[in-house]
CSV table of C-alpha atoms in Angstrom, one decimal:
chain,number,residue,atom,x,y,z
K,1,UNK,CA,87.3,110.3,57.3
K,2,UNK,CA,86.5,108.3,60.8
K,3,UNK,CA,89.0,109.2,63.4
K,4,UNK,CA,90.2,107.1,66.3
K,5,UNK,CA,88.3,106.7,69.7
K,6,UNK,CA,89.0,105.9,73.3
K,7,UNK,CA,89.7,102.2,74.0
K,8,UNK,CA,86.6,101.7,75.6
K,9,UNK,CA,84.7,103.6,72.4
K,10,UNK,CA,86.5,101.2,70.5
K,11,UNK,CA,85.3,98.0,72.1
K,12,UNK,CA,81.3,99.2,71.7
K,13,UNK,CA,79.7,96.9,69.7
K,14,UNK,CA,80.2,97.4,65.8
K,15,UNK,CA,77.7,98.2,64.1
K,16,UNK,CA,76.6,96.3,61.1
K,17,UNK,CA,74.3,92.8,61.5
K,18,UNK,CA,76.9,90.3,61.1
K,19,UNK,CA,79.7,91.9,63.3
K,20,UNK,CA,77.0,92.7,66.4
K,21,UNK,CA,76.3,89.0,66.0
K,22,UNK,CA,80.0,88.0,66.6
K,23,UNK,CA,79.9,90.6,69.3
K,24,UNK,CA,77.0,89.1,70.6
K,25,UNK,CA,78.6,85.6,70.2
K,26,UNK,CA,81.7,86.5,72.4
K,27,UNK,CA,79.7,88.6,75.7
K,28,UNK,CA,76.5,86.0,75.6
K,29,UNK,CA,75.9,82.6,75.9
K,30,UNK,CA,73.1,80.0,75.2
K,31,UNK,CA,70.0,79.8,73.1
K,32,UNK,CA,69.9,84.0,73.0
K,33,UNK,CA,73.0,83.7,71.6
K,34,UNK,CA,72.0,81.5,68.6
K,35,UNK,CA,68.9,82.8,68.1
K,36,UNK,CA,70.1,86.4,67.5
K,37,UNK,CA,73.6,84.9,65.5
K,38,UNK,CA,70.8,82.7,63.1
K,39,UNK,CA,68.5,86.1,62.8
K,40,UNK,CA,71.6,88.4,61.9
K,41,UNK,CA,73.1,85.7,59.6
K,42,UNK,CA,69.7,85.2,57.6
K,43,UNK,CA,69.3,89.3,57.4
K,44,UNK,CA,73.3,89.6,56.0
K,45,UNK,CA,72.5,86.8,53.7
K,46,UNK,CA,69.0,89.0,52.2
K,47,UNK,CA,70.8,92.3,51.7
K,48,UNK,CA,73.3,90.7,49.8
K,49,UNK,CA,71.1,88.9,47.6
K,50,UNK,CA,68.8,92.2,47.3
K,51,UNK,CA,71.9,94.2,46.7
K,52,UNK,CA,73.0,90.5,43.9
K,53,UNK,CA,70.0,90.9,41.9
K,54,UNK,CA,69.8,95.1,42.0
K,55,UNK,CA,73.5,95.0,39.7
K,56,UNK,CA,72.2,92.0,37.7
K,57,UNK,CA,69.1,93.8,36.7
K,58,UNK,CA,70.8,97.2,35.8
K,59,UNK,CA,72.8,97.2,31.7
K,60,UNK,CA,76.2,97.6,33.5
K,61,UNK,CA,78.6,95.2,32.5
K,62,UNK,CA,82.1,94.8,34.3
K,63,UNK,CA,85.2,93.6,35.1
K,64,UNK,CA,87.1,92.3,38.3
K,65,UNK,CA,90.4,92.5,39.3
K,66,UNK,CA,90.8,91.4,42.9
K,67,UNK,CA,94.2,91.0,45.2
K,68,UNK,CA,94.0,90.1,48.6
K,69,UNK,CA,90.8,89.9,49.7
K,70,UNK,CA,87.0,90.6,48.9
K,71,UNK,CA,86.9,87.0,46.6
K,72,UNK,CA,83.3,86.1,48.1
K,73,UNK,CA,82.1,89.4,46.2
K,74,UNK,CA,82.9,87.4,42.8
K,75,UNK,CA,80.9,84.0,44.2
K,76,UNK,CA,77.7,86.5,45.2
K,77,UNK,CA,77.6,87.9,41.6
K,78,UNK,CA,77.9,84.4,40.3
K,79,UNK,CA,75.7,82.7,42.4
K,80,UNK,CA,72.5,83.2,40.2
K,81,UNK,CA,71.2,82.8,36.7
K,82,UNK,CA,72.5,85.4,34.1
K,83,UNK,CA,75.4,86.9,36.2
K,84,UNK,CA,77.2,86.6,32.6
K,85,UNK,CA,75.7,89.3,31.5
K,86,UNK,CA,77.2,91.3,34.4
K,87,UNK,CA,80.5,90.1,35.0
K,88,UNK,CA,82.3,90.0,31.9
K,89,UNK,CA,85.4,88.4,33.9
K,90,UNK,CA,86.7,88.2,37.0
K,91,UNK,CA,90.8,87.7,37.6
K,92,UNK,CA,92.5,87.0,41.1
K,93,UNK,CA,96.3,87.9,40.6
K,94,UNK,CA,96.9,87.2,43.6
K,95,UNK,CA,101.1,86.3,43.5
K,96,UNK,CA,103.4,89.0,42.6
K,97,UNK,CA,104.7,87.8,39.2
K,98,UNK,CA,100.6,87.5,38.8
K,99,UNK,CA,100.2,91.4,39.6
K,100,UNK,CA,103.2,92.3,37.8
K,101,UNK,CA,102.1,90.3,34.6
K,102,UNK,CA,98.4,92.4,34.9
K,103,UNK,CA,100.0,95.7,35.4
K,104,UNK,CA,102.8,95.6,32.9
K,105,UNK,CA,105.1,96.5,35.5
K,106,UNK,CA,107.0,95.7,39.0
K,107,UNK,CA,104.5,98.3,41.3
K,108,UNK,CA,106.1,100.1,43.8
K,109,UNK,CA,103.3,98.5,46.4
K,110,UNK,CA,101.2,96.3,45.5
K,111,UNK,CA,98.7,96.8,48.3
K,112,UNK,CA,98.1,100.6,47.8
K,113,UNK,CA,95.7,102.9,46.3
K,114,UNK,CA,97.5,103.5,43.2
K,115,UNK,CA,97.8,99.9,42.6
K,116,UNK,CA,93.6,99.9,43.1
K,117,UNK,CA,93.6,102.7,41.0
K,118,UNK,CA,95.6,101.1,38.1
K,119,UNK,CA,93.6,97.8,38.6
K,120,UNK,CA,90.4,99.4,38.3
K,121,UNK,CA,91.2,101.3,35.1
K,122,UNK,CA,92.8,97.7,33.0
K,123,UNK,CA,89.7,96.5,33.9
K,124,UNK,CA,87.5,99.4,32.6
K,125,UNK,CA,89.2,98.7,29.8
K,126,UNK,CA,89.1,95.4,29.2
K,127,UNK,CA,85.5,95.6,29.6
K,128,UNK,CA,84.8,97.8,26.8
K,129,UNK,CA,86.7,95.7,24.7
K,130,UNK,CA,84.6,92.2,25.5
K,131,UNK,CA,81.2,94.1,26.7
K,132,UNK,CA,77.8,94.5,24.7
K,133,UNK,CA,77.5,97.6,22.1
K,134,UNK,CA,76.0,100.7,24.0
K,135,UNK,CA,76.0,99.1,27.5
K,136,UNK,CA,77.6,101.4,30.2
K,137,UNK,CA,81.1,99.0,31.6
K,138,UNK,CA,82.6,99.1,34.8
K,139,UNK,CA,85.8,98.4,36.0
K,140,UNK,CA,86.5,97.4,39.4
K,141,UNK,CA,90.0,97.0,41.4
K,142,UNK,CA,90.6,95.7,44.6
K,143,UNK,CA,93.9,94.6,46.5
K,144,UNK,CA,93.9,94.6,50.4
K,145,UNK,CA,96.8,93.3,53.0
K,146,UNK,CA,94.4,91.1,55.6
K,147,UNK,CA,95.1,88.9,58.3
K,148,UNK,CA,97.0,86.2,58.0
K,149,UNK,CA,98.7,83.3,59.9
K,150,UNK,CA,101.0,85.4,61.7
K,151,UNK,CA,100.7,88.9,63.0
K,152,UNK,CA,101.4,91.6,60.7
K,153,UNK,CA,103.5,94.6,61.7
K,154,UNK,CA,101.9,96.6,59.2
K,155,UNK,CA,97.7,97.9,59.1
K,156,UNK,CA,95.3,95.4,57.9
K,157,UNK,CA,94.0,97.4,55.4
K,158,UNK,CA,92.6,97.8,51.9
K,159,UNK,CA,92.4,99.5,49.0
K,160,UNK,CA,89.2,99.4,46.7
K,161,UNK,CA,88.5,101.8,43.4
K,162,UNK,CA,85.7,102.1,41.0
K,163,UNK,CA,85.9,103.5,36.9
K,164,UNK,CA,83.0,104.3,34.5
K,165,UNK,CA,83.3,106.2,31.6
K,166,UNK,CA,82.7,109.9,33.3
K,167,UNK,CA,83.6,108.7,37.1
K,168,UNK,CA,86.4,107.6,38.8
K,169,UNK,CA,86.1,106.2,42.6
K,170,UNK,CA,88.7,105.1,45.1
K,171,UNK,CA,88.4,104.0,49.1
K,172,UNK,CA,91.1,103.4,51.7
K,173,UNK,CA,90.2,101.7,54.4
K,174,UNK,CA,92.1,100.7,57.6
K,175,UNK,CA,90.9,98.0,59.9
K,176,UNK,CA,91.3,97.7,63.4
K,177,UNK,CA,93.9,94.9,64.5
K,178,UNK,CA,93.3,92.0,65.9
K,179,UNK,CA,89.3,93.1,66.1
K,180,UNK,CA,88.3,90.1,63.4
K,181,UNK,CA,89.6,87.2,62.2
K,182,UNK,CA,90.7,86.9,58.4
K,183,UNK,CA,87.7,85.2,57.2
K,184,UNK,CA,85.9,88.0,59.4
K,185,UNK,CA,88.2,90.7,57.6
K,186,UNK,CA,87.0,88.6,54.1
K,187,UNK,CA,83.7,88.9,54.7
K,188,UNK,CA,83.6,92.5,55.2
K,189,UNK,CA,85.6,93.7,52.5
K,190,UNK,CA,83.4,91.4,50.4
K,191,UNK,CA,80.8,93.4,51.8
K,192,UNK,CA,82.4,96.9,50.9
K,193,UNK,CA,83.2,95.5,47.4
K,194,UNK,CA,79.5,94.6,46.3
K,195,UNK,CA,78.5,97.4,48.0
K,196,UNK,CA,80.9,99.8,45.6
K,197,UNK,CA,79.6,97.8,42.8
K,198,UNK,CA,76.4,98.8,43.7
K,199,UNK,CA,76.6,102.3,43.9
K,200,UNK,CA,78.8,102.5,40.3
K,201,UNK,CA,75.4,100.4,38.8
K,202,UNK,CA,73.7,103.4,40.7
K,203,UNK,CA,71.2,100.8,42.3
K,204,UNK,CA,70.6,100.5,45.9
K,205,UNK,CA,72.9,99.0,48.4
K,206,UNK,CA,71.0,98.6,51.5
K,207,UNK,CA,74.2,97.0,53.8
K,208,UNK,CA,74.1,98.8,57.5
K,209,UNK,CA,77.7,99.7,57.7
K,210,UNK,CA,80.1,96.9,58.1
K,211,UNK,CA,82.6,99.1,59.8
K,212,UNK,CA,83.5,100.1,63.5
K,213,UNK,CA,83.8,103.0,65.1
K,214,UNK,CA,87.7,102.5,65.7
K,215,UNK,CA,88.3,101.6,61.7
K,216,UNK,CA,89.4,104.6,59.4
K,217,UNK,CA,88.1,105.2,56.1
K,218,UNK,CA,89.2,107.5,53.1
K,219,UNK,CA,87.0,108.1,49.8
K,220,UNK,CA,87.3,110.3,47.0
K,221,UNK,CA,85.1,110.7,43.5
K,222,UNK,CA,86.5,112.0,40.8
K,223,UNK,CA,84.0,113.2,37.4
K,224,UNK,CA,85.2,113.7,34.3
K,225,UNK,CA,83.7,116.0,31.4
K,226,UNK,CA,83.5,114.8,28.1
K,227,UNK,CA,86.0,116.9,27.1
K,228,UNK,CA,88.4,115.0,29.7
K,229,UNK,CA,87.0,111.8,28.6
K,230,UNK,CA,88.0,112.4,25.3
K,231,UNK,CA,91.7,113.7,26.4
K,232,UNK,CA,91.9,110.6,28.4
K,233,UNK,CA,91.3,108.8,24.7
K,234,UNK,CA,93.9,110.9,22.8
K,235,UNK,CA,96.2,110.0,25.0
K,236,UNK,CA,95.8,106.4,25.6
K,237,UNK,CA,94.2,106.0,29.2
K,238,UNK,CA,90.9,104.9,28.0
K,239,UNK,CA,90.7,102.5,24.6
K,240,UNK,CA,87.7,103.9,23.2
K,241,UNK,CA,84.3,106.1,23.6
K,242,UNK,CA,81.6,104.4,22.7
K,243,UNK,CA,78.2,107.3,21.7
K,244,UNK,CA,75.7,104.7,21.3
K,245,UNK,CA,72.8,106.8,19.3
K,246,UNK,CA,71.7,104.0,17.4
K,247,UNK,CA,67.7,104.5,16.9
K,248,UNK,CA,66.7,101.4,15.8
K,249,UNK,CA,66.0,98.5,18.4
K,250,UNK,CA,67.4,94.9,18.4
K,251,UNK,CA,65.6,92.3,19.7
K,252,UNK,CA,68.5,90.3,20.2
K,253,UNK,CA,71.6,91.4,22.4
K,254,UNK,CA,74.1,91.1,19.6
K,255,UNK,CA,77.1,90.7,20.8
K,256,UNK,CA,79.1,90.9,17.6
K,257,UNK,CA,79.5,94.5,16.1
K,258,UNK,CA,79.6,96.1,12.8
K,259,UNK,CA,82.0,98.5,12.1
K,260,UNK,CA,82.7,101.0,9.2
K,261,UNK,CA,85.7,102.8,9.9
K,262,UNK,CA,86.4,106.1,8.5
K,263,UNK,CA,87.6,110.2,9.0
K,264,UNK,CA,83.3,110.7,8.0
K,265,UNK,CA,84.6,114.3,6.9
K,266,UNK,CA,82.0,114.7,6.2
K,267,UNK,CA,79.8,111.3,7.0
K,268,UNK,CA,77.6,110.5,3.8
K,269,UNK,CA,74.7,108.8,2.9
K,270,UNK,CA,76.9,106.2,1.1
K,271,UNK,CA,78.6,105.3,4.5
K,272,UNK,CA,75.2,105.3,6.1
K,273,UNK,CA,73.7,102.9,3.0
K,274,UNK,CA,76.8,100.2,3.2
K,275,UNK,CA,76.7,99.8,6.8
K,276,UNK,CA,73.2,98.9,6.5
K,277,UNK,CA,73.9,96.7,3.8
K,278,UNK,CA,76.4,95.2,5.3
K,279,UNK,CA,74.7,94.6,8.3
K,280,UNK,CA,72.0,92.6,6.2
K,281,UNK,CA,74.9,90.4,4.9
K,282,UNK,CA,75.9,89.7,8.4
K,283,UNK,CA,72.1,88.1,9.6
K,284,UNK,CA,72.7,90.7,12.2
K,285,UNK,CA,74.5,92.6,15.0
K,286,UNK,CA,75.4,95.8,16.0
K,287,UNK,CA,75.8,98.2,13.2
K,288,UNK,CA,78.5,101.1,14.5
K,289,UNK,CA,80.8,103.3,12.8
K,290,UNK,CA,84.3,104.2,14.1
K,291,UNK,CA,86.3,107.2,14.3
K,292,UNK,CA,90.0,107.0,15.1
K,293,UNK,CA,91.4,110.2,17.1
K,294,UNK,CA,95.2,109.4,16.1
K,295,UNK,CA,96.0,109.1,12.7
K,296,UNK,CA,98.9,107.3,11.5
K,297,UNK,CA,100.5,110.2,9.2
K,298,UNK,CA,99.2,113.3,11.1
K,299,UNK,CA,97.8,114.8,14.1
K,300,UNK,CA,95.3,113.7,16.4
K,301,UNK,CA,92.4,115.0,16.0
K,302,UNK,CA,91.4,118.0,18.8
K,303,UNK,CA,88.6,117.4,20.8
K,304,UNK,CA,86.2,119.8,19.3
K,305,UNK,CA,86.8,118.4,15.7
K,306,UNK,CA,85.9,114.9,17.6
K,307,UNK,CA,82.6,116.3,19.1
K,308,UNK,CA,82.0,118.0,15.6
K,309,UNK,CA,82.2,115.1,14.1
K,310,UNK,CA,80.5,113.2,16.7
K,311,UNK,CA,77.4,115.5,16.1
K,312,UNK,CA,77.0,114.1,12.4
K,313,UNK,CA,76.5,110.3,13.6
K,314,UNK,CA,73.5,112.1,16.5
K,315,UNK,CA,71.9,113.6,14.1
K,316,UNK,CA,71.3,110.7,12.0
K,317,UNK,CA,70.8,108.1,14.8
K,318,UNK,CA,73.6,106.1,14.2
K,319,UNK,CA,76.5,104.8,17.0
K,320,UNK,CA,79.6,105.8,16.4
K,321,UNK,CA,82.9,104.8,18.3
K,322,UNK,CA,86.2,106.8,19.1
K,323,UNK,CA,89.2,105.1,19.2
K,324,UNK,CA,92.8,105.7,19.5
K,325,UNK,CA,93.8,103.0,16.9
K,326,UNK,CA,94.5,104.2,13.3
K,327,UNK,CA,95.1,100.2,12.3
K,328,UNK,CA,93.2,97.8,11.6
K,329,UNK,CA,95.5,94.8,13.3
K,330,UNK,CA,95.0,97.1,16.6
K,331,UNK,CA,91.3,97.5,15.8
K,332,UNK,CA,90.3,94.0,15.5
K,333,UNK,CA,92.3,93.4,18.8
K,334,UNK,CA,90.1,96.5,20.3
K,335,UNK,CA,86.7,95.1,18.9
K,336,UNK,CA,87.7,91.3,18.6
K,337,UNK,CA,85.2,89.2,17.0
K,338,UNK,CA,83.6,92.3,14.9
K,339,UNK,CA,82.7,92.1,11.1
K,340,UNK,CA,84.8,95.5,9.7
K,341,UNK,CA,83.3,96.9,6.7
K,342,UNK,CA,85.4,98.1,3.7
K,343,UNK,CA,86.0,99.6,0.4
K,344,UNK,CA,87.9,97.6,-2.0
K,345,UNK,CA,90.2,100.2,-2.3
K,346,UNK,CA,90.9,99.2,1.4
K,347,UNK,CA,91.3,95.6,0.9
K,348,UNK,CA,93.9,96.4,-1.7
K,349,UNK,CA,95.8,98.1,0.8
K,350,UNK,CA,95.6,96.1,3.5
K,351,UNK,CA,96.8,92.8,1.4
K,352,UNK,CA,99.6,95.2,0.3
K,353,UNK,CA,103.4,94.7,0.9
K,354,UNK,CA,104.3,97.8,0.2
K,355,UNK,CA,102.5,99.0,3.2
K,356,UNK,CA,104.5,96.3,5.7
K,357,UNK,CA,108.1,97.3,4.5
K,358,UNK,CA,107.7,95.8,1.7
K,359,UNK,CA,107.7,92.6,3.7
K,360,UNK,CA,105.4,89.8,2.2
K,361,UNK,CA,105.6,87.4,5.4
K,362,UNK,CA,104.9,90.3,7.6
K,363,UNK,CA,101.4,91.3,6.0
K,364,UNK,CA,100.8,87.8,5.9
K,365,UNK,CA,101.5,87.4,9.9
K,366,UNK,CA,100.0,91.0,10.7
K,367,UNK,CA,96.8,89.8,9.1
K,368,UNK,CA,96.7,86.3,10.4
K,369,UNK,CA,96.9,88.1,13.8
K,370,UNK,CA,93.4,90.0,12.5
K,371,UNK,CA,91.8,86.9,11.6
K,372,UNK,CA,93.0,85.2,14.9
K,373,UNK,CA,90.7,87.8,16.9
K,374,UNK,CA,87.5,86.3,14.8
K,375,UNK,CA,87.6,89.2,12.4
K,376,UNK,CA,86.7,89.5,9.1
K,377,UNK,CA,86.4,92.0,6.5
K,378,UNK,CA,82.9,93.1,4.3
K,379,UNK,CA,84.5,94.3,0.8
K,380,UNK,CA,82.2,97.1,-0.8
K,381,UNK,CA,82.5,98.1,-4.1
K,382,UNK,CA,84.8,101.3,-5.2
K,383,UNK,CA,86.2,103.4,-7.8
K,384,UNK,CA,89.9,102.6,-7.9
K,385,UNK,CA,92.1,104.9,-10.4
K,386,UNK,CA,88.6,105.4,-12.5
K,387,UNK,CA,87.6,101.5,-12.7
K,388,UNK,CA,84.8,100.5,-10.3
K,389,UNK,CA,86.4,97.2,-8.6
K,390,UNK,CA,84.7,94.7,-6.1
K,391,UNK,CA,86.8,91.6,-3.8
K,392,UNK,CA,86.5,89.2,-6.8
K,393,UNK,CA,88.9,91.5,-8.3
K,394,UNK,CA,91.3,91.8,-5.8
K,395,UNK,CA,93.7,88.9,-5.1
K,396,UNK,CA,93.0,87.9,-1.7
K,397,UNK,CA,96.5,85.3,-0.4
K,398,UNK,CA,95.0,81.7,0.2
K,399,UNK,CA,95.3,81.4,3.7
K,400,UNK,CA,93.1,85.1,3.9
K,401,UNK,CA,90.2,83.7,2.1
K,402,UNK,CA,87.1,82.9,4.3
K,403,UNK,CA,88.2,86.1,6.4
K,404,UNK,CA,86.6,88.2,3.2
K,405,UNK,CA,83.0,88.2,2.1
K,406,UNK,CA,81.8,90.2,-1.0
K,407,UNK,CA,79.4,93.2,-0.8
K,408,UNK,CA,78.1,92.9,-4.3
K,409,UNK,CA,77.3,95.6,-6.6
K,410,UNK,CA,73.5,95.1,-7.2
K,411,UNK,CA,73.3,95.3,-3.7
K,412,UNK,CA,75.5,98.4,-2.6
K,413,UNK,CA,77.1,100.9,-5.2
K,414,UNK,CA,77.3,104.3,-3.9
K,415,UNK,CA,80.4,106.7,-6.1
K,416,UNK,CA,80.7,108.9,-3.7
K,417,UNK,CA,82.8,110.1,-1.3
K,418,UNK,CA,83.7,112.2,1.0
K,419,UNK,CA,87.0,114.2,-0.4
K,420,UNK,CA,84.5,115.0,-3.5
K,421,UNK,CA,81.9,116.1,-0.9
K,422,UNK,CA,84.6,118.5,0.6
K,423,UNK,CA,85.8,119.7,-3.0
K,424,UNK,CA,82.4,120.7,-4.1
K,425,UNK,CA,82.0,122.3,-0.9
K,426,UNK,CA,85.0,123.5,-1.4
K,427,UNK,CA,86.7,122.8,2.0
């Protein structure tokens, strides 16, 4: 933390590029004055293109919530060719009913680290839900209290936090007043953004420190284990873990996944040969299972039967996915867009009544909701009650259709599964 200096300490020049210049600007005069404004300018304007292209050219992926302030940061990453494969999205709720809407909540302060805090983790989620399979996400908060048209009796300050999967990073920081103007106050904490979203991409950020001597600034990192990581999961911080050990390399970035859900106690080669399979069907994408940590009719699972089971899918060279969802209209909302792969046994299920309170309209609307999300279903072959059945067999409602496409049996028929697997172990 910076402490406070004398008054004269406090009027020495700043010291980053731009804010000498404006310095430089207010105790000079004449062509020196230009000169050295147009050198500092041009020097600002390369760091944060060097520091532009270093996130753009790592694999993170993220999201951006920003309040009150830092809004240039989100027209650098923009500003050049393939920042979509970067930025994911970029919100600015920047009225109250806007923040309230985004947290779910009235916040006791909206301009506070907590608030940051809260920002940053919506977004971390919301970027593993729309990001790439196996890239690292990032999720970035911001909400500051700058100046404005009239003179604030409160700090100018703000409030900025950081969240990857293992890492959680938050900065206070509270500006001198009545030192810079608001768009001098957006400009740095535009600066102090990118240069945050630098250090999560762990690439360089070569800014000279935007900040005075007279300005205060708090930090804190927090790491998490994977054993946190997945506590965090079980209990509904964090969406979903994504363990991307998938061997084989794409030559496309498929964006759309494919995703055999299961207990995998234990995984099998029959799970292993349909989601290949299925994956042919598809032309393509991301081939992942996905293991839910809650179950809908018992206990979560505990963290070391996660990693146990976890160990299976690394030892094969296969991605898998931890979730906290145990249904399938919450999946396709978690992965929307994805191509779920099933057993017919599953489809029967799922077009069910019995299994929506015996409601007929509500699995009808629950699974127009799926389909709504660009989901659909791949329907493998399976024993049902001793009779091998496929989705021609199963009557699918009319409006639910096109969101079904058949496995067929010459090309995927496996009997096997894994509660006989655990009975001739004997488990």
């Amino acid at each position: 933390m910076q402490g406070s200096l004398t008054e004269a300490e406090s009027r020495s020049p700043p010291y980053s590029v731009f804010y000498e210049n404006e310095w430089w600007k207010r105790s000079r005069g004449g062509r020196a004055e230009r000169e050295w404004t147009v050198e500092g300018e041009a020097m600002t304007d390369t760091l944060v293109k060097a520091a532009v292209d270093a996130i753009h050219l790592s694999p993170t992926q993220a999201v951006l919530y920003l309040s009150g302030g830092a809004s240039q940061a989100i027209g650098w990453l923009l500003s050049v060719p393939g920042a979509s494969g970067t930025v994911l999205e970029a919100v600015v709720p920047y009225s109250r009913p806007s923040m309230i809407q985004l947290l779910g909540k009235v916040p006791s302060q909206c301009c506070s680290r907590k608030t940051a805090e809260e920002m940053a983790l919506l977004a971390y989620n919301r970027a593993l839900k729309l990001s790439r399979p196996g890239y690292p996400v990032l999720g970035v908060g911001f909400t500051g209290s700058l100046a404005t048209t009239h003179p604030k009796f409160g700090d100018h300050r703000m409030h900025m936090s950081t969240r990857l999967a293992n890492r959680r990073w938050v900065s206070t920081i509270t500006l001198s007043k009545g030192l810079r103007t608001r768009e001098q106050e957006e400009i740095l904490s535009s600066h102090l953004l990118l240069k945050a979203i630098a250090s999560a991409c762990k690439v360089p950020g070569t800014f000279v420190s935007d900040l005075t001597r007279s300005d205060l600034l708090e930090e804190c990192e927090t790491l998490f284990s994977e054993d946190e990581e997945l506590k965090q999961l079980i209990s509904g911080e964090v969406c979903f873990k994504v363990y991307p050990f998938l061997r084989e390399t794409f030559t496309t970035d498929a964006e759309r996944k494919i995703i055999l859900s299961g207990s995998f106690n234990p995984l099998h080669d029959g799970h292993v040969k349909l989601l290949e399979v299925a994956t042919s069907i598809c032309g393509g994408g991301y081939p992942c299972f996905e293991l839910s940590a809650v179950n809908a009719d018992k206990p979560p699972l505990s963290v070391s039967q996660i990693k146990d089971r976890v160990e299976q899918f690394k030892k094969v060279g296969k991605s898998v996915i931890i979730s906290n969802q145990p249904y399938f209209y919450k999946k396709a909302e978690l992965f929307p867009g994805s191509a779920f792969v099933i057993g017919a046994d599953t489809a029967v299920r799922l077009i069910d009544p019995k299994y929506y309170d015996g409601d007929y309209k509500k699995m009808l609307e629950i699974l127009l909701r799926i389909k709504n999300t660009g989901a659909t279903f791949l329907v493998g072959g399976r024993n049902i009650n001793g009779v091998f059945k496929v989705l021609e067999d199963v009557e699918i409602p009319q409006e639910l259709r096109d969101m079904f496409i058949s496995i067929p049996a010459d090309k995927f028929r496996m009997d096997i599964s894994s509660t006989q697997i655990r009975k001739q172990l004997g488990i």
